[in-house]
Coordinates of C-alpha atoms in Angstrom, one line a residue:
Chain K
X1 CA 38.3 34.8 67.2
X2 CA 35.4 35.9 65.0
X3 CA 36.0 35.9 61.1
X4 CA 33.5 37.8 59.4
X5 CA 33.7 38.0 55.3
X6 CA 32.7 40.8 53.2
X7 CA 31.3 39.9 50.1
X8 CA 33.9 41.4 47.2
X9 CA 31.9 41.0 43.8
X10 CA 31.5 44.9 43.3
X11 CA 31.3 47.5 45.7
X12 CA 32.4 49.0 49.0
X13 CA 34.4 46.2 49.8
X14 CA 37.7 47.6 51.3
X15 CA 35.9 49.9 54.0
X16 CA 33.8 47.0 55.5
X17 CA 36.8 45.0 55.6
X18 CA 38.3 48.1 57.6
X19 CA 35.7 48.7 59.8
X20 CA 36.1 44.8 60.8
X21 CA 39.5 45.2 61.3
X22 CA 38.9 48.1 63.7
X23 CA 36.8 45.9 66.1
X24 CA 39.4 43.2 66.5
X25 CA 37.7 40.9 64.3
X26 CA 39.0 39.2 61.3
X27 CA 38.1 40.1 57.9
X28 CA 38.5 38.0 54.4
X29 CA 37.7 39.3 51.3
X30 CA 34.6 36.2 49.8
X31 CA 35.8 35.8 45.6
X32 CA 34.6 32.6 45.6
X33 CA 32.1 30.2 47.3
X34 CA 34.0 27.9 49.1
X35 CA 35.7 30.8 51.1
X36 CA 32.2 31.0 52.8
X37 CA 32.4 27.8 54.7
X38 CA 35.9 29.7 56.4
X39 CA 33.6 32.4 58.0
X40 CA 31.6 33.3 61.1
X41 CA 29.5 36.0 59.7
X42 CA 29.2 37.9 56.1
X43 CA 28.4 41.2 55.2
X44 CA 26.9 41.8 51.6
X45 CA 28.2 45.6 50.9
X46 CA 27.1 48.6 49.5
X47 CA 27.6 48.7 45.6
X48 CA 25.1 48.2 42.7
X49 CA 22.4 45.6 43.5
X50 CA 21.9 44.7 40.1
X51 CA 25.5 44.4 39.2
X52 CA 26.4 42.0 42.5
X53 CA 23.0 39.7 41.3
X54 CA 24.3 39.4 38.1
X55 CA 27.7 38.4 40.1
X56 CA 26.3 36.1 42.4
X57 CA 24.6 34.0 39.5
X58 CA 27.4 34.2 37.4
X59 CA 30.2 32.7 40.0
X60 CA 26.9 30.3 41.6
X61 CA 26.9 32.3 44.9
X62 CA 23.3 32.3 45.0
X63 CA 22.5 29.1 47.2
X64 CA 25.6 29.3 48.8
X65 CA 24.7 32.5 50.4
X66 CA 21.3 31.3 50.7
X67 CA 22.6 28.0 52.7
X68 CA 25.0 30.1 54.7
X69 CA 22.3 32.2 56.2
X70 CA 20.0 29.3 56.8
X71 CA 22.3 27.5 59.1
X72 CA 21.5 30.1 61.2
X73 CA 25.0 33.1 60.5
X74 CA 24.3 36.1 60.5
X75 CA 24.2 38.5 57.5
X76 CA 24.6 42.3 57.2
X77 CA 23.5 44.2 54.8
X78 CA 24.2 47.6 53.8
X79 CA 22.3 49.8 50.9
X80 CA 22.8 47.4 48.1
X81 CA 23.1 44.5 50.4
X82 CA 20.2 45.1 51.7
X83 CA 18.0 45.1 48.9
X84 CA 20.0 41.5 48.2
X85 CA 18.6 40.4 51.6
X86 CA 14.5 41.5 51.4
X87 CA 12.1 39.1 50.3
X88 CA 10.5 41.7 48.0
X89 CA 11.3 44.8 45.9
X90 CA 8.9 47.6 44.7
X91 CA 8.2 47.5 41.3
X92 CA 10.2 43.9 40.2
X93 CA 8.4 41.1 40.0
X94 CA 11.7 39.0 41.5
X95 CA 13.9 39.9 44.5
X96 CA 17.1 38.5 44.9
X97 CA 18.0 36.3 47.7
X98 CA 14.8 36.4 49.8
X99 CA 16.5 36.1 53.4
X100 CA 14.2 38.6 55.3
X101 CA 10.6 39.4 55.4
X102 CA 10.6 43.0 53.8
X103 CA 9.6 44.8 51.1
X104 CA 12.0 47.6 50.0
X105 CA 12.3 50.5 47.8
X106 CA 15.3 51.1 45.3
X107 CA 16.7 54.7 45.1
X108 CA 13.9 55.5 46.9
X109 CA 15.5 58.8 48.3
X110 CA 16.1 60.2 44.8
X111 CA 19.3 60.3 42.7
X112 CA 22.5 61.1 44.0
X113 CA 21.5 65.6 44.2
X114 CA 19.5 64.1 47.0
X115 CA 21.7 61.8 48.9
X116 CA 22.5 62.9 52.3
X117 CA 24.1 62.3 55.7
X118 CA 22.3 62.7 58.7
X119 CA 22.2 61.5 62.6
X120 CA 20.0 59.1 63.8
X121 CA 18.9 56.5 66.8
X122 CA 19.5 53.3 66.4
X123 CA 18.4 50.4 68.4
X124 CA 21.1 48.6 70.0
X125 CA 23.5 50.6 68.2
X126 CA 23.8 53.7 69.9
X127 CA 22.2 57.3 69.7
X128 CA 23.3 60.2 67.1
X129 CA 24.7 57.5 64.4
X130 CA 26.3 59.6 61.7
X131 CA 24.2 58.1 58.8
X132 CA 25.5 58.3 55.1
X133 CA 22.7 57.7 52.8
X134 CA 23.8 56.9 49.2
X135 CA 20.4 56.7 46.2
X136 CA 19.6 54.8 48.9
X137 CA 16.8 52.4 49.7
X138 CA 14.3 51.9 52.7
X139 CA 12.0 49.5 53.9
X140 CA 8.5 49.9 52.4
X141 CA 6.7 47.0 54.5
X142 CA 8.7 45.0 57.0
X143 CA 7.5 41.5 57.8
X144 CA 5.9 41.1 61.4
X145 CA 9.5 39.4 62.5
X146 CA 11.5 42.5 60.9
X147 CA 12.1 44.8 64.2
X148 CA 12.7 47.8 62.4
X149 CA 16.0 49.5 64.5
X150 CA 15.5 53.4 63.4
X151 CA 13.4 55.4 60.6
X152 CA 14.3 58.8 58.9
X153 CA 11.4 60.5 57.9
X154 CA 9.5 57.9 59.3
X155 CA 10.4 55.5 57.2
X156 CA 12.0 52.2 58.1
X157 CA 16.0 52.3 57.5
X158 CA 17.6 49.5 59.4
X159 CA 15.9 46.8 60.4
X160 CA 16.9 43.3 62.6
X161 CA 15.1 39.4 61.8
X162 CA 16.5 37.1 63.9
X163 CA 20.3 36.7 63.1
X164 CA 19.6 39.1 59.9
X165 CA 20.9 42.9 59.8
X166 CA 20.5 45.7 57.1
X167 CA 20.6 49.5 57.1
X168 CA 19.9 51.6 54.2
X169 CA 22.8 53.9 54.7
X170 CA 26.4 53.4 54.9
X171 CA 28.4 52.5 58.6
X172 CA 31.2 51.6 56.3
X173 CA 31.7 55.1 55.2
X174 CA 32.2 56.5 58.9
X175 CA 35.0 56.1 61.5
X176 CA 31.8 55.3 63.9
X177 CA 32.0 51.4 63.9
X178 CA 29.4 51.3 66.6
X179 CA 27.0 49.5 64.0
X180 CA 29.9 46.7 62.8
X181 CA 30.6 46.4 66.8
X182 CA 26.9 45.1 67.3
X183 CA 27.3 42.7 64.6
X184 CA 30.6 41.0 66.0
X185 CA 28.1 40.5 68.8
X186 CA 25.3 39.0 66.7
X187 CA 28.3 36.6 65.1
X188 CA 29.7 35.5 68.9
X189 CA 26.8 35.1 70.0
X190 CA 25.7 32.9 67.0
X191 CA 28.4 31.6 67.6
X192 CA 27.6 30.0 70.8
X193 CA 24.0 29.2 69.7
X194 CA 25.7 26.9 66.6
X195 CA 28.2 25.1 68.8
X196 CA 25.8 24.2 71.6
X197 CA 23.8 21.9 69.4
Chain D
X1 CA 19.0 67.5 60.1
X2 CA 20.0 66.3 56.8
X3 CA 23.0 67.7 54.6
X4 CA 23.3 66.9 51.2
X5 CA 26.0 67.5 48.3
X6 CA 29.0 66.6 51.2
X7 CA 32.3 65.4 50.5
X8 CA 31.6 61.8 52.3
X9 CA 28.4 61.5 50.3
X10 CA 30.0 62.6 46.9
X11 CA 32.9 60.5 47.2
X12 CA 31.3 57.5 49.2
X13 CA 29.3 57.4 45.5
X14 CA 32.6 56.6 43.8
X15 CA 33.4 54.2 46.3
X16 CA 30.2 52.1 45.9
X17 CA 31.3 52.0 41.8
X18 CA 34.4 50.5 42.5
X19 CA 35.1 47.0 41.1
X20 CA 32.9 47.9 38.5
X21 CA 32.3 48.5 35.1
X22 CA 31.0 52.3 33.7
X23 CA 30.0 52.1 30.2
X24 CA 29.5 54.8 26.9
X25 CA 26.1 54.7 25.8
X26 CA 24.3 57.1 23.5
X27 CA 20.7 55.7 23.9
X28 CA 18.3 53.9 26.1
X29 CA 18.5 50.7 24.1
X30 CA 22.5 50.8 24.9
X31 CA 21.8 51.9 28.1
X32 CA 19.4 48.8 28.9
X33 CA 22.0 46.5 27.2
X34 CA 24.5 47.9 29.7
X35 CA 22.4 47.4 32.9
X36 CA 21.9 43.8 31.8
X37 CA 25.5 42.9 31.3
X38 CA 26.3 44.3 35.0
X39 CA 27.4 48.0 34.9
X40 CA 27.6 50.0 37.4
X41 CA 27.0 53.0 35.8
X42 CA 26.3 54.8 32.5
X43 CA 27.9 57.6 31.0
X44 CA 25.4 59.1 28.7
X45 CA 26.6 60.9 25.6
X46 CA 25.6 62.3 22.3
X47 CA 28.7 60.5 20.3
X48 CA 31.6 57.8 21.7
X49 CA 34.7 59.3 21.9
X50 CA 35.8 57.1 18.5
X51 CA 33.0 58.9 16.6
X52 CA 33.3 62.3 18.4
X53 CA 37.7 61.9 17.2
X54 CA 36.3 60.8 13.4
X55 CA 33.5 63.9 13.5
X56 CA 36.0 66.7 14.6
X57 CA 34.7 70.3 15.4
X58 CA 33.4 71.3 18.1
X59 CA 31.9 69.0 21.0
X60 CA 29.6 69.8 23.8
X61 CA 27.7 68.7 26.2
X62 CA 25.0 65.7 24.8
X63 CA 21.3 67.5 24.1
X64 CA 19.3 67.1 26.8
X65 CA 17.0 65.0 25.3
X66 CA 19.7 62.4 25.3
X67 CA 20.6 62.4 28.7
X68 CA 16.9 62.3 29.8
X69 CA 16.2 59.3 27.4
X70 CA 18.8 57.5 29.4
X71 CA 18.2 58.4 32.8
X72 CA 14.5 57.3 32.3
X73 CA 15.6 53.7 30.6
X74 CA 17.7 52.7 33.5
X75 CA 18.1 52.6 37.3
X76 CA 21.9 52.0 37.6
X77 CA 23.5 55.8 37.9
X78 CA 23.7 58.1 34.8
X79 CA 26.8 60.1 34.5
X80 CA 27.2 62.6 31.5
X81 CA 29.8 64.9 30.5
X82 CA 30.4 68.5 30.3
X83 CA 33.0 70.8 28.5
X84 CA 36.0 71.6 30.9
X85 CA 35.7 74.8 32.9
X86 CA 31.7 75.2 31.3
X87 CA 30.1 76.3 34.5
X88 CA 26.8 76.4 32.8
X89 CA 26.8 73.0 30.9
X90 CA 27.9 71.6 34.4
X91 CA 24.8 73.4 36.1
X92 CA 22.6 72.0 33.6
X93 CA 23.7 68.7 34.1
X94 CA 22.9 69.1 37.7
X95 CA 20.0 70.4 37.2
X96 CA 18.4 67.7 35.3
X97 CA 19.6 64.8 38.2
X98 CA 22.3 63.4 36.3
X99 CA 23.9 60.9 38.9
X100 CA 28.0 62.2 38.3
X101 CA 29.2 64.6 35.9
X102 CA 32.7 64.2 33.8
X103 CA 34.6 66.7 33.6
X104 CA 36.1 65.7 30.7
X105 CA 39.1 66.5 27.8
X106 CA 36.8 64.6 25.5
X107 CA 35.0 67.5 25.0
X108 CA 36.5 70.5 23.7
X109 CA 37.1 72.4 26.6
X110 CA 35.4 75.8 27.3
X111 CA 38.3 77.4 29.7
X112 CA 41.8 76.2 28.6
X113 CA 43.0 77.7 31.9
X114 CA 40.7 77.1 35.0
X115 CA 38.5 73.9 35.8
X116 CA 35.5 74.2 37.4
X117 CA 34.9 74.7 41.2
X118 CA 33.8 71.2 41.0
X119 CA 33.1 71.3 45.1
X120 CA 30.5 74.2 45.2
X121 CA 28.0 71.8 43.5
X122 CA 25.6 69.0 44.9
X123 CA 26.5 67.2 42.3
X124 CA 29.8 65.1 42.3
X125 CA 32.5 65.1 39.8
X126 CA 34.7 62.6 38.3
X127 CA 37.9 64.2 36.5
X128 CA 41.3 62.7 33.8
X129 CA 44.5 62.7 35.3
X130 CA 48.2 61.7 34.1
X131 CA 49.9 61.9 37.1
X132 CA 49.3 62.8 40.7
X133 CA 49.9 66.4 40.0
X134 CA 47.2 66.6 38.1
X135 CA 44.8 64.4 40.5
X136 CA 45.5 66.3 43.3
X137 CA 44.7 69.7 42.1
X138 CA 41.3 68.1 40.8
X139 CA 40.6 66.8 44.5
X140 CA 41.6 70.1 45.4
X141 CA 38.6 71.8 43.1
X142 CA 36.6 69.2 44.5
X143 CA 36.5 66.3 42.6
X144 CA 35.2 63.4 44.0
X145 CA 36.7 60.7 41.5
X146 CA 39.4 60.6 39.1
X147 CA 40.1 58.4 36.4
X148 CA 43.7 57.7 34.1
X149 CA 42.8 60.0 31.0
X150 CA 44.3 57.5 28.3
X151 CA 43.8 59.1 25.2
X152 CA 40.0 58.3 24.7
X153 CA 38.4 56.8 21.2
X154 CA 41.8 55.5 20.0
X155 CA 41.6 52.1 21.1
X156 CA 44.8 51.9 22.7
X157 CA 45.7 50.8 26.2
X158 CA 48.9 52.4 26.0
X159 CA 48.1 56.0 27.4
X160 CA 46.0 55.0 30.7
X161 CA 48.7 52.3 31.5
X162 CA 51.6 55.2 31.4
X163 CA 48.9 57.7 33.6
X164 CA 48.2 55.0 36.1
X165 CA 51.6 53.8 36.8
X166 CA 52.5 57.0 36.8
X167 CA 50.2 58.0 39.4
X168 CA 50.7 54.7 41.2
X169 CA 54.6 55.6 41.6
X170 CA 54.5 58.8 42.5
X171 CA 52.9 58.4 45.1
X172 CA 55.2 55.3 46.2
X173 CA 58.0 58.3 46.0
X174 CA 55.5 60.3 47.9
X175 CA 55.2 57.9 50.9
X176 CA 59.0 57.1 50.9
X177 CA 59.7 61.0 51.8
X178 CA 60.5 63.1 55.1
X179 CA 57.5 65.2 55.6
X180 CA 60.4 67.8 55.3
X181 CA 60.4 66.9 51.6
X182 CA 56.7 67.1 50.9
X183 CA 56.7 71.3 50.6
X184 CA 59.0 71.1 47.8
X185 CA 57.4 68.4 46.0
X186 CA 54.2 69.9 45.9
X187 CA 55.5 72.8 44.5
X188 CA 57.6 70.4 41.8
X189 CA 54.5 68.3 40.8
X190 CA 51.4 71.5 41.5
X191 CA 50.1 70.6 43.8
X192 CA 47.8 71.2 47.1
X193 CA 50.3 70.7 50.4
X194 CA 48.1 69.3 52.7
X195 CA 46.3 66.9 50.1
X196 CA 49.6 65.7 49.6
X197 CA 50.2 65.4 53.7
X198 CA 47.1 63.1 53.7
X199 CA 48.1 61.1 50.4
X200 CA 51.0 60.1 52.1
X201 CA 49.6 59.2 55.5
X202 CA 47.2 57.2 53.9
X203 CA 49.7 55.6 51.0
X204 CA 46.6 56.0 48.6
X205 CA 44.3 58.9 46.7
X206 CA 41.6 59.9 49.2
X207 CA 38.8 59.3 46.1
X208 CA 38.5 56.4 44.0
X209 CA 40.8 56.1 40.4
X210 CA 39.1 54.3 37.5
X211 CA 41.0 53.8 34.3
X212 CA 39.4 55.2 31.1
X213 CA 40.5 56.2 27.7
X214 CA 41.9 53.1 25.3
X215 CA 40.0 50.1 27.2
X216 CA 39.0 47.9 24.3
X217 CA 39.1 44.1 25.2
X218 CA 38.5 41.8 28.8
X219 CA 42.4 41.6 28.9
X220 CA 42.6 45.9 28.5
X221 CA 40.4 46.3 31.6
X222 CA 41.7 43.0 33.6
X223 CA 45.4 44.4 32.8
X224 CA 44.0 48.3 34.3
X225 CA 42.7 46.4 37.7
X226 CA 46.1 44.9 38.0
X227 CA 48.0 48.1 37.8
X228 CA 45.4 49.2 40.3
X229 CA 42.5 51.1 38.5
X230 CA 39.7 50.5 41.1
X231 CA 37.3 49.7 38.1
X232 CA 37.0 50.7 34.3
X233 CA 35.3 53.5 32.0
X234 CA 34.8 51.7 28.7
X235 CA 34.0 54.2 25.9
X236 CA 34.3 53.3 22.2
X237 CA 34.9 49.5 22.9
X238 CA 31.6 47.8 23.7
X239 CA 29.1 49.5 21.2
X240 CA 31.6 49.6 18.4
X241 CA 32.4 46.1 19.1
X242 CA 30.4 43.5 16.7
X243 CA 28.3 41.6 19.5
X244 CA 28.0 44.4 22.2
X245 CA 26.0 42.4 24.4
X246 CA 28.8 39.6 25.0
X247 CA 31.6 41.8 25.0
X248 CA 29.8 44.3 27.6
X249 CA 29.2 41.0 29.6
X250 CA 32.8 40.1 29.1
X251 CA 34.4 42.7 30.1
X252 CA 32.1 43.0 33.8
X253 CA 33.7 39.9 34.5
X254 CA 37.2 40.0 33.7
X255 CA 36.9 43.2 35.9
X256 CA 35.8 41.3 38.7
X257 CA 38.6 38.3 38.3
X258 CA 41.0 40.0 36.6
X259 CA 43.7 37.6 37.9
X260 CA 42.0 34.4 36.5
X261 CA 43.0 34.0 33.2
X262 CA 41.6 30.8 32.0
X263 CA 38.5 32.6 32.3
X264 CA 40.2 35.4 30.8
X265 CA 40.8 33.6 28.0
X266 CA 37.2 31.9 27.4
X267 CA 35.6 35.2 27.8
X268 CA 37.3 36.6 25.4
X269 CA 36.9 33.9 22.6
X270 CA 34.7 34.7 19.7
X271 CA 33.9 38.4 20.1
X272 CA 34.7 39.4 16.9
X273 CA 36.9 41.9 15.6
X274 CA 38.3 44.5 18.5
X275 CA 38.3 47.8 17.3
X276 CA 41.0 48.9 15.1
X277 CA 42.2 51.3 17.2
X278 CA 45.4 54.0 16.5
X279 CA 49.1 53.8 17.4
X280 CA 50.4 56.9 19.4
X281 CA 52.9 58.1 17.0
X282 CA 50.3 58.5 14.1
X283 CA 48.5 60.8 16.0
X284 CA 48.9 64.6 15.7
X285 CA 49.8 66.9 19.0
X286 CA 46.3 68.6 18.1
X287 CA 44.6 65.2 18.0
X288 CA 45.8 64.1 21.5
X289 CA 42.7 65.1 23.6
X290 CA 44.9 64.0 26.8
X291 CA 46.7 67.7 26.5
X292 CA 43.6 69.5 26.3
X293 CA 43.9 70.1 30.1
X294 CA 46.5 70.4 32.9

């Protein structure tokens, strides 16, 4: 059985855990740190990025997450979550917790007049995705191990490094869990990778 | 093909808020002192509802000028707040980007009959509500967030506890019925039928429900999550508070662990004087801004 957490500072929390559900896996809410040595896979959610830093410092998540993702489990990322995961952010001198080789652009769709839902392509995924795009962010420059999974408007939206996920829009927010599915996947199959050594 | 201004996108918004804190401000310095202590959002206004109570007369939508001073000082969402039924106010609002607009009786409203057709516009809407009556003929204009009303500026927790548990337990009754009970209900409590339908196949409001009017300490907003606010509007309490920064900081986090009360407790040590605030039964019928709209 896979147990995949969803981060629960601030945010989307109750649709990820949903979606999770939905695929058969089991989902826990993360409060504290500890909670993350329980878990197979975690999913940073949509939210405020700014607010869920200021979280993650506050209640010391910072490393922990950090660690988590270095032993080698995945971590998703949606909108928020993913700006959390890229190594660098257009027009801050900081980023937050540095876990993939992109640079990214906040709100970089406009305010919320110009959020949108659309259909898109996406890699291993599926065709005609019903994506919900929230101020939402993209991926300015993605590292040369960042395989970028679909664009809109040509620019990069979702994007896979190794046992890494993110998508700039919102799978949560749809009954499609095609997207969640392929991470389960990503988490078995980590899975095996961490018990074989 | 893209579409903008849809339901999903308008409420999925409100749903990325929740767990959060949405804070008063009426300039950029407030609204940077906001951001830092962890809002999710900024509702940008001219007065707080404390001030706009004290001034009395007439109260609109904030100048422009305000709004735009906020917008530009921070990249969390700007909400801002137009008279009830104002159609223009509300177009103006959109107009010039703001994030969410508030519906709101803390204005004095411009229609004491009709609220606005809140789903014709791009822009989403967050509305007051006392009970589920009242929230579900919002959704039904098109609302895509509600909030308890409280009675704003006072201070007082009391009014936003009574709107969310009263919310809260109607639509336990709700969920308990035959659907060969709902038709009458709706008709009892106003409102929409099918909204209703979904309510209680879902055991919960199809938008997100924030708590707002009366919020003035950590233990205010920790007490709102409990009864099941999904996060907190905090109006009058931070900036008339004497050390905004700490208490905006303080009450982001007893938001988020609003059952730990040891930490409850620390943050709410040496934050000065909470605002006076004013007991119910001192307040006139013409003074409760709660009753401004149905």
């Amino acid at each position: 059985m896979n147990t995949i957490g969803v981060l629960a500072l601030q945010g989307a929390v109750r649709e990820h855990i949903r979606s999770i559900e939905e695929t058969g896996a089991t989902a826990i809410e993360i409060k504290r740190k500890e909670q993350l040595a329980e878990i197979d896979g975690l999913i940073l959610p949509g939210g405020e990025s700014t607010t869920m830093r200021r979280l993650i410092d506050s209640y010391d998540f910072f490393e922990a997450i950090k660690a988590f993702g270095e032993q080698g489990k995945p971590v998703f990322g949606t909108c928020a979550g993913m700006i959390l995961l890229a190594n660098a952010i257009e027009g801050q001198a900081q980023a937050h917790l540095g876990l993939m080789d992109m640079k990214v652009a906040r709100n970089a769709f406009g305010r919320q007049i110009a959020s949108f839902e659309t259909e898109l392509d996406v890699s291993y995924v599926g065709d005609a995705f019903n994506a919900v795009f929230i101020r939402a962010p993209y991926i300015l420059e993605p590292g040369s191990d960042v395989e970028v999974l679909t664009t809109y408007q040509d620019r990069a939206v979702a994007a896979k490094q190794g046992h890494y996920l993110c998508a700039a829009f919102h799978p949560e927010l749809t009954d499609d869990n095609r997207f969640i599915e392929y991470f389960v996947q990503m988490v078995e199959q980590s899975k095996q990778i961490l018990a074989s050594f | 093909m893209a579409n903008t201004g849809t339901e999903r996108v308008k409420r999925g918004m409100a749903e990325m808020q929740k767990g959060g804190v949405i804070m008063d401000v009426v300039n950029a310095e407030q609204a940077k002192i906001a951001e830092q202590a962890g809002a999710v959002a900024v509702m940008a206004l001219e007065r707080v509802p404390s001030d706009i109570r004290a001034a009395g007369g007439v109260a609109r939508m904030a100048s422009p000028e305000i709004t735009e001073e906020v917008m530009n000082a921070v990249s969390i969402p700007v909400m801002a707040k137009g008279r009830i039924g104002h159609i223009v106010e509300a177009r103006v609002l959109e107009a010039m980007g703001v994030d969410y607009i508030d519906e709101s009786e803390v204005l004095t409203p411009a229609d004491e009959e009709f609220h606005l057709k809140k789903s014709d516009y791009t822009v989403p809407f967050v509305c007051g509500c006392r009970n589920l009556g009242e929230a579900a003929r919002r959704i039904g204009e098109g609302a895509s967030m509600l909030r308890t009303k409280g009675e704003p500026g006072t201070g007082n927790i009391v009014e936003a506890v009574r709107h969310m548990r009263q919310v809260q337990s109607e639509i336990r009754k709700l969920t308990s019925m035959s659907t060969d009970e709902v038709m009458t209900y709706a008709k009892e409590i106003g409102a929409p039928y099918e909204l209703l339908l979904e309510v209680k196949e879902e055991g919960r409001l199809p938008v997100v429900n924030f708590a707002a009017g009366g919020v003035a300490t950590p233990a205010d907003a920790a007490l709102m999550m409990q009864l099941g606010a999904d996060g907190v509007f905090v109006g009058s309490g931070i900036f008339k508070s004497n050390y905004p920064e700490k208490f905006a900081k303080a009450i982001v986090e007893a938001t988020t662990h609003y059952t730990d009360y040891k930490l409850i407790g620390e943050l709410s040590k040496d934050l000065g004087t909470a605002m006076k605030g004013i007991e119910m039964g001192t307040l006139d019928a013409s003074d409760r801004m709660q009753d401004r709209s149905e």
